[in-house]
Each structure stands twice: as C-alpha cells, then as structure tokens.
Short mmCIF file of C-alpha atoms and ligand atoms in Angstrom, two decimals:
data_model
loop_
_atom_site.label_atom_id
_atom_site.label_comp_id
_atom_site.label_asym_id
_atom_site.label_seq_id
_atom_site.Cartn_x
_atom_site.Cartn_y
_atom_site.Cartn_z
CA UNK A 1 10.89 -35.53 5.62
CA UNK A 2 8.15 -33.61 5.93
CA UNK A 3 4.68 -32.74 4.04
CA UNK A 4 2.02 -30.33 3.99
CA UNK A 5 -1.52 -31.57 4.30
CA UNK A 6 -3.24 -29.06 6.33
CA UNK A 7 -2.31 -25.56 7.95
CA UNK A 8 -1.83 -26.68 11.04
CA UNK A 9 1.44 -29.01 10.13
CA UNK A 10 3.14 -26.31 10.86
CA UNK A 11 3.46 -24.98 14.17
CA UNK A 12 2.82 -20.77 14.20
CA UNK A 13 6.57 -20.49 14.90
CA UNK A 14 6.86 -21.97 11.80
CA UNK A 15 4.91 -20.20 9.90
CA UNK A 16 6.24 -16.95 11.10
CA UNK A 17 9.90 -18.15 9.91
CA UNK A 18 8.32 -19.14 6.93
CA UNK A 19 6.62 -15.53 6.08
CA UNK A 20 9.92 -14.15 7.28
CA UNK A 21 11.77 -16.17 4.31
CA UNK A 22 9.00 -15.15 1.74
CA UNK A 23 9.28 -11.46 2.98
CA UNK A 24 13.05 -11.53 2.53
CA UNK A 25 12.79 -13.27 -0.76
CA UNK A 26 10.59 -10.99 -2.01
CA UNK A 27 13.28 -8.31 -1.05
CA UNK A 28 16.03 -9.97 -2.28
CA UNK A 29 15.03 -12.14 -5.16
CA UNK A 30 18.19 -12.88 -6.86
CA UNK A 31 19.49 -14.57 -3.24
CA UNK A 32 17.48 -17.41 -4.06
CA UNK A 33 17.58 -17.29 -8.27
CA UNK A 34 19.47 -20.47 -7.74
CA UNK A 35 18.63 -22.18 -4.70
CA UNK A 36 16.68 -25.16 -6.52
CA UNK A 37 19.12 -25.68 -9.31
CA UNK A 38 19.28 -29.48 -10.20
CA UNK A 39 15.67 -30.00 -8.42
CA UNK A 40 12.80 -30.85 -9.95
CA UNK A 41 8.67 -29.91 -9.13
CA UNK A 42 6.15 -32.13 -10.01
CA UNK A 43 2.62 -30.93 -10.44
CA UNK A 44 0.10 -33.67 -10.13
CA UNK A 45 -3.12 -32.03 -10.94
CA UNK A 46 -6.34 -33.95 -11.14
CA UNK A 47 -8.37 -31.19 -11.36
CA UNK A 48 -8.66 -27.83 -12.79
CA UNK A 49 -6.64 -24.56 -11.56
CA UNK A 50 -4.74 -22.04 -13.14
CA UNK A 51 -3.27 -19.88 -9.82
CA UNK A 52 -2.26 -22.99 -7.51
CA UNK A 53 -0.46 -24.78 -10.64
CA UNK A 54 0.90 -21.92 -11.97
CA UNK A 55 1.85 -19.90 -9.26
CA UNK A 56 3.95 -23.03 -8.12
CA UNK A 57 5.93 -23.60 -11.20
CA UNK A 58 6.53 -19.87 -11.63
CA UNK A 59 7.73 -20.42 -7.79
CA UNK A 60 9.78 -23.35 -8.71
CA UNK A 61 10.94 -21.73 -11.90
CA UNK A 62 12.04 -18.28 -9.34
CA UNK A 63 14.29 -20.71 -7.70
CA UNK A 64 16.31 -21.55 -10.09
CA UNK A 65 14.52 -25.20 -10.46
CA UNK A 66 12.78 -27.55 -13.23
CA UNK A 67 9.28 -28.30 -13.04
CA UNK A 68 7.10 -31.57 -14.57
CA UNK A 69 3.46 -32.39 -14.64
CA UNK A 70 0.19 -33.04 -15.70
CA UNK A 71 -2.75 -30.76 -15.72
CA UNK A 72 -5.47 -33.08 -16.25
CA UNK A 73 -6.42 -36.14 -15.01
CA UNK A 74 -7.40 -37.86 -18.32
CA UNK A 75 -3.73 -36.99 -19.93
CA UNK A 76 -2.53 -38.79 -16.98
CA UNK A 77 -2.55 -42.73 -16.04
CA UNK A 78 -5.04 -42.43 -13.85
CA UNK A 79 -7.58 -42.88 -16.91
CA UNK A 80 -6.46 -46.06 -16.79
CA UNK A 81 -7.04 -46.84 -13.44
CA UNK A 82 -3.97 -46.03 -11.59
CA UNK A 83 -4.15 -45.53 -8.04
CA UNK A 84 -2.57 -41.98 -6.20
CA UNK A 85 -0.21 -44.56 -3.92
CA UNK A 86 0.96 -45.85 -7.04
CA UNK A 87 1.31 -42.78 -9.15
CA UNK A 88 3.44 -41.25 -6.36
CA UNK A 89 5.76 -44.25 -6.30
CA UNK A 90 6.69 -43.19 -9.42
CA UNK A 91 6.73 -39.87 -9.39
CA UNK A 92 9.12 -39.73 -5.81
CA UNK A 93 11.47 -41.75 -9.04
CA UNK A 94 11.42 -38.71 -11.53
CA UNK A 95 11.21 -35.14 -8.79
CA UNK A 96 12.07 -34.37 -5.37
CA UNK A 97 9.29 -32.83 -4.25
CA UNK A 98 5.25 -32.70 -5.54
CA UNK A 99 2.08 -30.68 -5.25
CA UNK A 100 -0.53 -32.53 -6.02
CA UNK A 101 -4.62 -31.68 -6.14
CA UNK A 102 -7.27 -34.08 -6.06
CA UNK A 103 -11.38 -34.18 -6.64
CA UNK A 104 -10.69 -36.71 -3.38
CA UNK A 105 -10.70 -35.48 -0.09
CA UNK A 106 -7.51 -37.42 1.73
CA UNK A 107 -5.93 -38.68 -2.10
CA UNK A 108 -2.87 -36.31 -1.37
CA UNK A 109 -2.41 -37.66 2.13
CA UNK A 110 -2.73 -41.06 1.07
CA UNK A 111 0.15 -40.23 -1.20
CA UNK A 112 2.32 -38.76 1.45
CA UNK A 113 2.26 -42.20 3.33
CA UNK A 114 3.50 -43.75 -0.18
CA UNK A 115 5.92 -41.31 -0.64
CA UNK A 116 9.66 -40.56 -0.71
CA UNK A 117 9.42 -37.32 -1.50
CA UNK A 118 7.51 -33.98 0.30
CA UNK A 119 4.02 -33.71 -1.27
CA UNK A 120 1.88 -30.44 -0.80
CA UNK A 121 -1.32 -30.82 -0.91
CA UNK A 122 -2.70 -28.02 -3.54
CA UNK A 123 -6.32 -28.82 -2.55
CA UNK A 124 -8.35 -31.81 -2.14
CA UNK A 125 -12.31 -32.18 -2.92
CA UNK A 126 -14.00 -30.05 -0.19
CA UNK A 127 -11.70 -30.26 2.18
CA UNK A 128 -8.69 -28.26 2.87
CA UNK A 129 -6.04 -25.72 0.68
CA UNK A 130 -3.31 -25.01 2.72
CA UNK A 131 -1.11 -23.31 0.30
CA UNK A 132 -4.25 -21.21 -0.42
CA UNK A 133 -4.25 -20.30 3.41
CA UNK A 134 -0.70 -19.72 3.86
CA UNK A 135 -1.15 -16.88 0.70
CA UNK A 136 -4.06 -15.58 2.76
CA UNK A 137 -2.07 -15.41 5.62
CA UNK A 138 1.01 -13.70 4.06
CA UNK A 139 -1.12 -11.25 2.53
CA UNK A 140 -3.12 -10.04 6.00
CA UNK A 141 0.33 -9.88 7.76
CA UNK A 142 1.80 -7.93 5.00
CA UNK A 143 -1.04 -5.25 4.77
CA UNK A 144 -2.10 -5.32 8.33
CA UNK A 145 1.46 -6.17 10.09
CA UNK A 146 -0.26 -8.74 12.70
CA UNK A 147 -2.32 -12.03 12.34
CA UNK A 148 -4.45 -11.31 15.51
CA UNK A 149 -7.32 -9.16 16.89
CA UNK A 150 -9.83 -9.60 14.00
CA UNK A 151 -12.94 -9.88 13.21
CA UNK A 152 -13.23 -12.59 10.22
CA UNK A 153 -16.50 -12.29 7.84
CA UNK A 154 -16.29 -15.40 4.96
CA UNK A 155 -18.87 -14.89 2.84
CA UNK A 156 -20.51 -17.62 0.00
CA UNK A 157 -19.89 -21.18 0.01
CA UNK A 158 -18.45 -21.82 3.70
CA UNK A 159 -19.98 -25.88 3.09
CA UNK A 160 -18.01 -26.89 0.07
CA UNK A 161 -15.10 -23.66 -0.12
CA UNK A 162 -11.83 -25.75 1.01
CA UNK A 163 -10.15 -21.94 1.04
CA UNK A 164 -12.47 -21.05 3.85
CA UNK A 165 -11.93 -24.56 5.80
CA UNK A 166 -7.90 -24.26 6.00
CA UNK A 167 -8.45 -20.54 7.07
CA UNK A 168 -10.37 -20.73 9.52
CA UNK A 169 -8.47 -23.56 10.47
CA UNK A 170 -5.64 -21.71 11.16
CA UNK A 171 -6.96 -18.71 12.00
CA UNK A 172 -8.11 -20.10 15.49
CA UNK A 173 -4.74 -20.17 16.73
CA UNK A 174 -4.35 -16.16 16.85
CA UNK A 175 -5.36 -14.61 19.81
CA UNK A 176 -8.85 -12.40 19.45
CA UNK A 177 -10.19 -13.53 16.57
CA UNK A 178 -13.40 -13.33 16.40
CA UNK A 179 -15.77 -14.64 12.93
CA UNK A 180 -18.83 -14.11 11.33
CA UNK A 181 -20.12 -16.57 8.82
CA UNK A 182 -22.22 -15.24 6.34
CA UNK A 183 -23.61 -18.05 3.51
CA UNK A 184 -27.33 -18.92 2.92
CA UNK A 185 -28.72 -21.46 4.81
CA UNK A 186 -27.90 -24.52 2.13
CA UNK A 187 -23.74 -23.75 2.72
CA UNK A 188 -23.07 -23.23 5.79
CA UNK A 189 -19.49 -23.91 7.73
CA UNK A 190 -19.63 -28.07 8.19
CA UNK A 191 -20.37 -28.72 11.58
CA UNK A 192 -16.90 -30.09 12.40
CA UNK A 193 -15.54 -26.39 12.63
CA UNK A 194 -18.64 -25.20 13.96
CA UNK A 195 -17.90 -27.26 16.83
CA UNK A 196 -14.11 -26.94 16.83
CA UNK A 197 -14.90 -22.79 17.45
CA UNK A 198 -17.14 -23.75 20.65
CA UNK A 199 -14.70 -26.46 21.73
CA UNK A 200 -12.26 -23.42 21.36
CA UNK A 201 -14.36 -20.66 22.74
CA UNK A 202 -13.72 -19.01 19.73
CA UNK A 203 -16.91 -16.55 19.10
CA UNK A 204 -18.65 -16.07 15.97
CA UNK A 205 -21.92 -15.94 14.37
CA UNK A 206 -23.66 -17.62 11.56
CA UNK A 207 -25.85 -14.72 9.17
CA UNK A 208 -27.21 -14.61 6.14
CA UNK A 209 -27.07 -10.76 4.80
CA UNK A 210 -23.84 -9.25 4.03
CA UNK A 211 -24.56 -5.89 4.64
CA UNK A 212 -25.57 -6.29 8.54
CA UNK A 213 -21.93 -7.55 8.78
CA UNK A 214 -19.86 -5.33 6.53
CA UNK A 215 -19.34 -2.51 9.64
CA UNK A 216 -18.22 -5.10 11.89
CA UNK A 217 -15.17 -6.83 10.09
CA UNK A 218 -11.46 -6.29 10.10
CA UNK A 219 -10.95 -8.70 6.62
CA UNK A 220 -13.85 -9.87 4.63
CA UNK A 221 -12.99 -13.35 2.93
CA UNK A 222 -15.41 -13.89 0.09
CA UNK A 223 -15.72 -16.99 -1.57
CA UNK A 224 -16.97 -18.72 -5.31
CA UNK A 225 -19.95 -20.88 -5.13
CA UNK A 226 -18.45 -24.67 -5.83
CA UNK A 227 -20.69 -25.89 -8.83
CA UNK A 228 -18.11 -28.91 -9.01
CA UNK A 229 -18.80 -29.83 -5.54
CA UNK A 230 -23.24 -29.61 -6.20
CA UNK A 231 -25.20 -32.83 -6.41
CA UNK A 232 -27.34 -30.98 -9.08
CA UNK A 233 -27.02 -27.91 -11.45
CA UNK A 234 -31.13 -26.30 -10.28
CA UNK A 235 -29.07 -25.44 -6.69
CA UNK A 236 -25.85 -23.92 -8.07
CA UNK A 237 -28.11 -21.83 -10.80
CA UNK A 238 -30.33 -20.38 -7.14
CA UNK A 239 -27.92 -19.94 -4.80
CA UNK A 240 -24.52 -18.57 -7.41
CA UNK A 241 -25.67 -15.11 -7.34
CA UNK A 242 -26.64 -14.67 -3.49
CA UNK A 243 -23.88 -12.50 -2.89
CA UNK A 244 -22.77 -9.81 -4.85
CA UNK A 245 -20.42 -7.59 -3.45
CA UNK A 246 -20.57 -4.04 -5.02
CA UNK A 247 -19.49 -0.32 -5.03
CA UNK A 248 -22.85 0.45 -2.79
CA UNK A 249 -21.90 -2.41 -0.03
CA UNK A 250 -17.78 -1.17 0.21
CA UNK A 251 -19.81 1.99 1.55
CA UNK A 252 -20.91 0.20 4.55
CA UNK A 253 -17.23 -1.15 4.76
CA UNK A 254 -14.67 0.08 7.09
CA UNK A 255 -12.22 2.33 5.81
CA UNK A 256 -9.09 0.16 6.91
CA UNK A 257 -11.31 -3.77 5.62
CA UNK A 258 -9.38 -5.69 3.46
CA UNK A 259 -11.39 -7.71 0.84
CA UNK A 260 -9.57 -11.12 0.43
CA UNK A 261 -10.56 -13.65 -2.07
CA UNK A 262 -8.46 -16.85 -3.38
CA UNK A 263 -10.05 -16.37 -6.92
CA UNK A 264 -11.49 -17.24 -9.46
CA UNK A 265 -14.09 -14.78 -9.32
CA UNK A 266 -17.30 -15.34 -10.98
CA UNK A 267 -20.04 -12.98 -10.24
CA UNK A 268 -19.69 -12.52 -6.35
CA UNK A 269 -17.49 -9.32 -6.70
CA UNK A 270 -18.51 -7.15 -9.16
CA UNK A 271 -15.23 -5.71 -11.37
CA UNK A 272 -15.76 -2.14 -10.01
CA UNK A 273 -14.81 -3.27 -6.87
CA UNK A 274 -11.49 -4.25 -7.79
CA UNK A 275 -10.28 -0.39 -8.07
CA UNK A 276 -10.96 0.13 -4.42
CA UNK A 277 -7.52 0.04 -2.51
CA UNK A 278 -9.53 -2.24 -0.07
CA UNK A 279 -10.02 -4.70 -2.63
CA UNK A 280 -6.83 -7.20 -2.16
CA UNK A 281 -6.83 -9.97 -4.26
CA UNK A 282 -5.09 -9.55 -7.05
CA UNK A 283 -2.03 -8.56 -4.73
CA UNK A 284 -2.96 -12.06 -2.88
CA UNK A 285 -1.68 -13.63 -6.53
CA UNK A 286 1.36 -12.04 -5.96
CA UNK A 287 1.89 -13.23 -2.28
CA UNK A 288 1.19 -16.87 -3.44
CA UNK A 289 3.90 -16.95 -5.14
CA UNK A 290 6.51 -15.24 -2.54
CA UNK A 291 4.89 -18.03 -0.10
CA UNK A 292 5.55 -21.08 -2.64
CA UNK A 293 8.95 -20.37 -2.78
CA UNK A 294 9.66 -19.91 0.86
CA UNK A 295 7.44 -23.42 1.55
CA UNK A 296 9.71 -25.22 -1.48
CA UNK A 297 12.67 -24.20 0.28
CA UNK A 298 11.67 -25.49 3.55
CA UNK A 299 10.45 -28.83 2.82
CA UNK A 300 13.34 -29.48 0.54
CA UNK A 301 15.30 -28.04 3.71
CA UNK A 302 17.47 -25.82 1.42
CA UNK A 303 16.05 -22.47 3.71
C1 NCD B 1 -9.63 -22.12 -4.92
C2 NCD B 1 -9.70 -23.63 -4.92
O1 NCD B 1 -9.23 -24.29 -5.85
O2 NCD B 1 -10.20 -24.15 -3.94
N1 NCD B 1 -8.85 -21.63 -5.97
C3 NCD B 1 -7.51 -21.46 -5.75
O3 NCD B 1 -6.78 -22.40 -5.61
N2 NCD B 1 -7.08 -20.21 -5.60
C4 NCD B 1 -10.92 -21.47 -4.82
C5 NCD B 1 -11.99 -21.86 -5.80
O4 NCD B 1 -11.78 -22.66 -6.70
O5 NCD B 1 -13.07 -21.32 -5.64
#
C-alpha cells in the first residue's frame, strides 16, 4: 500500500504514467465514470481550503465513488483531544482511502504509519502540498508539452508557501532547470532547499524586485502571503502587498510565460491580469482535478 507525503514518492516514471492517465481521463471521461463505485473518500481537513477539498471530492465523485468528511477541525473529535494516529484508526474502519490536511507539519505522515488505508497528504503547516505540485506539474506539461529546460521565478512567500516547497522539490529532478527566487528578505526559500539546489548544482538566484526577473523566466509561480503561518499580524499587514503583479509588469513578460498560481489570490495578482492568455490559473483548477482522479486510481491500484 502506498501513500503520498511528498512529490518525490513517486519516481518521474511515475509521474509521467500518472499525467498520462489524467490526460486520457480527461479525454475519455466516461471510461472511468465508474471506476470507484463501492469506494469511499475521506476528507480529513483540519484546516481551511476550498480547491484541495473540493477538487478531491468532485474527483472522487467523477469516479463513480462516495466521499465523507469533515471540514473543520472543531466539528471533528479532535476538539476533544483526539490524536491524528487515532483518528486514522478509525477512519481506515469507515473509507478506503483519505486526504487529509493539517496546521502540523508531519500530522499526515504520522497517520500513514497508523494507517490501513492510502492517505494523501493535502498539505501540512509550512511544509509540503504535493497534490498542489502534481496540478502544477500537469498544467506546465499540458501547455508547454515538456517538464524541462526552464527557468523557474516563485514569487511572495517562498519561507512559509508549502506550494512553492513541493515544487521546487520536484522540479529539481528535470534536466535544465534553472530558478530565481524572488520574496523580500523576511520570506525567503528555508535554507534546507537552498542547500539541496547547491548540493544539486542546480543554479538559481535569490532577488527581491519582480520586474528585473520577469524577461528571464519560462513560468512565473506566484504565491499568497501565509498570514496563518505569521507570529504577528504588524508583519503580514507590511510585507502582503510587496508584490503586485499587474497589466504594466506582463509587459516585461515573455510572450510564451505562463503565470501559475495554486490560489487563493488575494491582492498579489491584480484581476486584469487574469484576461491575459498567459495568465494560467484558473485552468490549473481544472487540471487538479484531472490529476486527483488519476492519483485515486493509482493508490487504490484500480489504474
Ligand atoms: C495553497 C495551500 O493551501 O497551501 N492552496 C491550495 O491548496 N491551492 C496555497 C495557499 O493557501 O496559499
């Protein structure tokens, strides 16, 4: 049995079979209408979302399957103390496979080695979002046709973004990839994949302006500031609006730069953005989906 914690459980092989299966499902939907009948999702969510949760029951729903849950921590028995190694006991009883998200970097992992079913992780603390990444990926090979020879700019919160961890994550193991970091000075990349890149001889470059970098980059990944994730509210209120990406910066965009985000938005792309056909995030909504179906199926090894 297998889980997914972090990108990198799966091997690149894998994850080409596994776009493969999303690509054909998306061709062929009704193939897989029923694939899931008599299986049940559950959706242990301990913190907010709206995409992640969502766009896995609609996935479970595509395939033909049942989906349970909770949405909220406090509806859940973990307001009365309940451990995650516990909860999962019982939940492995009532579905046969779970996503689950956590304020607690690790609490899905500890709930894997508890488990008797697959668990996803759908995000934990600041840490990692691998279902978030494989969408990201999904999306780049589907406009772009090829996961290589980029040049990566993630903008925003790089110290407490968990999209921008698991992508770069698994990013590194395309060939010519190149990044630019560009965050002010308080939210940087965590030095773990700071030194991961050198380890890897993986170039890139930390800035702080935007438009320096916009000219240079293949896919620009911009990011939400976390306020969850700040210590106190006086930081999030300075640093929330650094970035604002805008008609006037696209112009110093490549014509061919894709503009990825994992949403939500707050202020960081301005709405008028969103009509240029560089501007690809609403169709990364889409992807998540095609993606969540194709990962259901493999860990429940119905593929
Ligand atoms: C992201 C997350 O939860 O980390 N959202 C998502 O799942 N698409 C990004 C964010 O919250 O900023």
């Amino acid at each position: 049995m297998r889980h997914l914690m972090n990108p990198l459980d799966f091997t690149t092989e894998e994850l080409e079979q596994l776009f493969d299966l999303a690509d054909d499902i998306q061709a062929h939907p009704d193939k897989y209408a029923h694939k899931c009948e008599g299986k049940k999702l559950a959706t242990c969510f301990y913190e907010p979302s709206t995409r992640t949760r969502l766009s896995f029951e609609s996935a479970m729903l595509n395939l033909g399957g049942h989906v349970i849950g909770f949405s909220d921590a406090n509806s859940s028995s973990a307001a009365k103390g309940e451990s995650v190694s516990d909860t999962i006991r019982m939940i492995s009883c009532y579905a046969d496979i779970c996503a689950m998200r956590h304020p607690k970097e690790g609490a899905p992992m500890v709930a894997a080695t508890k488990s008797s079913i697959p668990v996803i992780n759908a995000g934990d603390g600041g840490h990692q979002h691998p279902t978030q990444t494989l969408t990201d990926l999904l999306t780049i090979r589907s406009l772009k046709g090829r996961l290589n020879n980029f040049t990566v700019g993630l903008c925003g919160d790089l110290k407490f973004g968990r999209t921008a961890h698991s992508l770069v994550n698994a990013l590194v193991r395309y060939d010519n990839i190149s990044f630019i970091f560009i965050s002010p000075e308080e939210l940087k990349i965590p030095s773990y994949l700071r030194d991961k890149l050198k380890e890897l001889n993986i170039p890139f470059k930390e800035v702080i302006r935007l438009e320096d970098s916009l000219p240079e980059l293949d896919l620009l990944y911009m990011t939400r500031v976390q306020r969850e994730r700040f210590f106190n509210e006086e930081d999030y209120v300075r640093l929330k609006d650094f970035y604002i990406l805008n008609k006037e910066k696209m112009k110093l965009a490549p014509e061919d730069m894709l503009v990825l985000h994992p949403l939500p938005r707050v202020n960081e792309i301005s709405v008028e953005v969103d009509e240029d056909p560089r501007a690809v995030y609403f169709k990364q909504v889409q992807y998540g989906v095609y993606v969540r179906m194709a990962l259901i199926l493999t860990l429940l090894e119905l593929a």
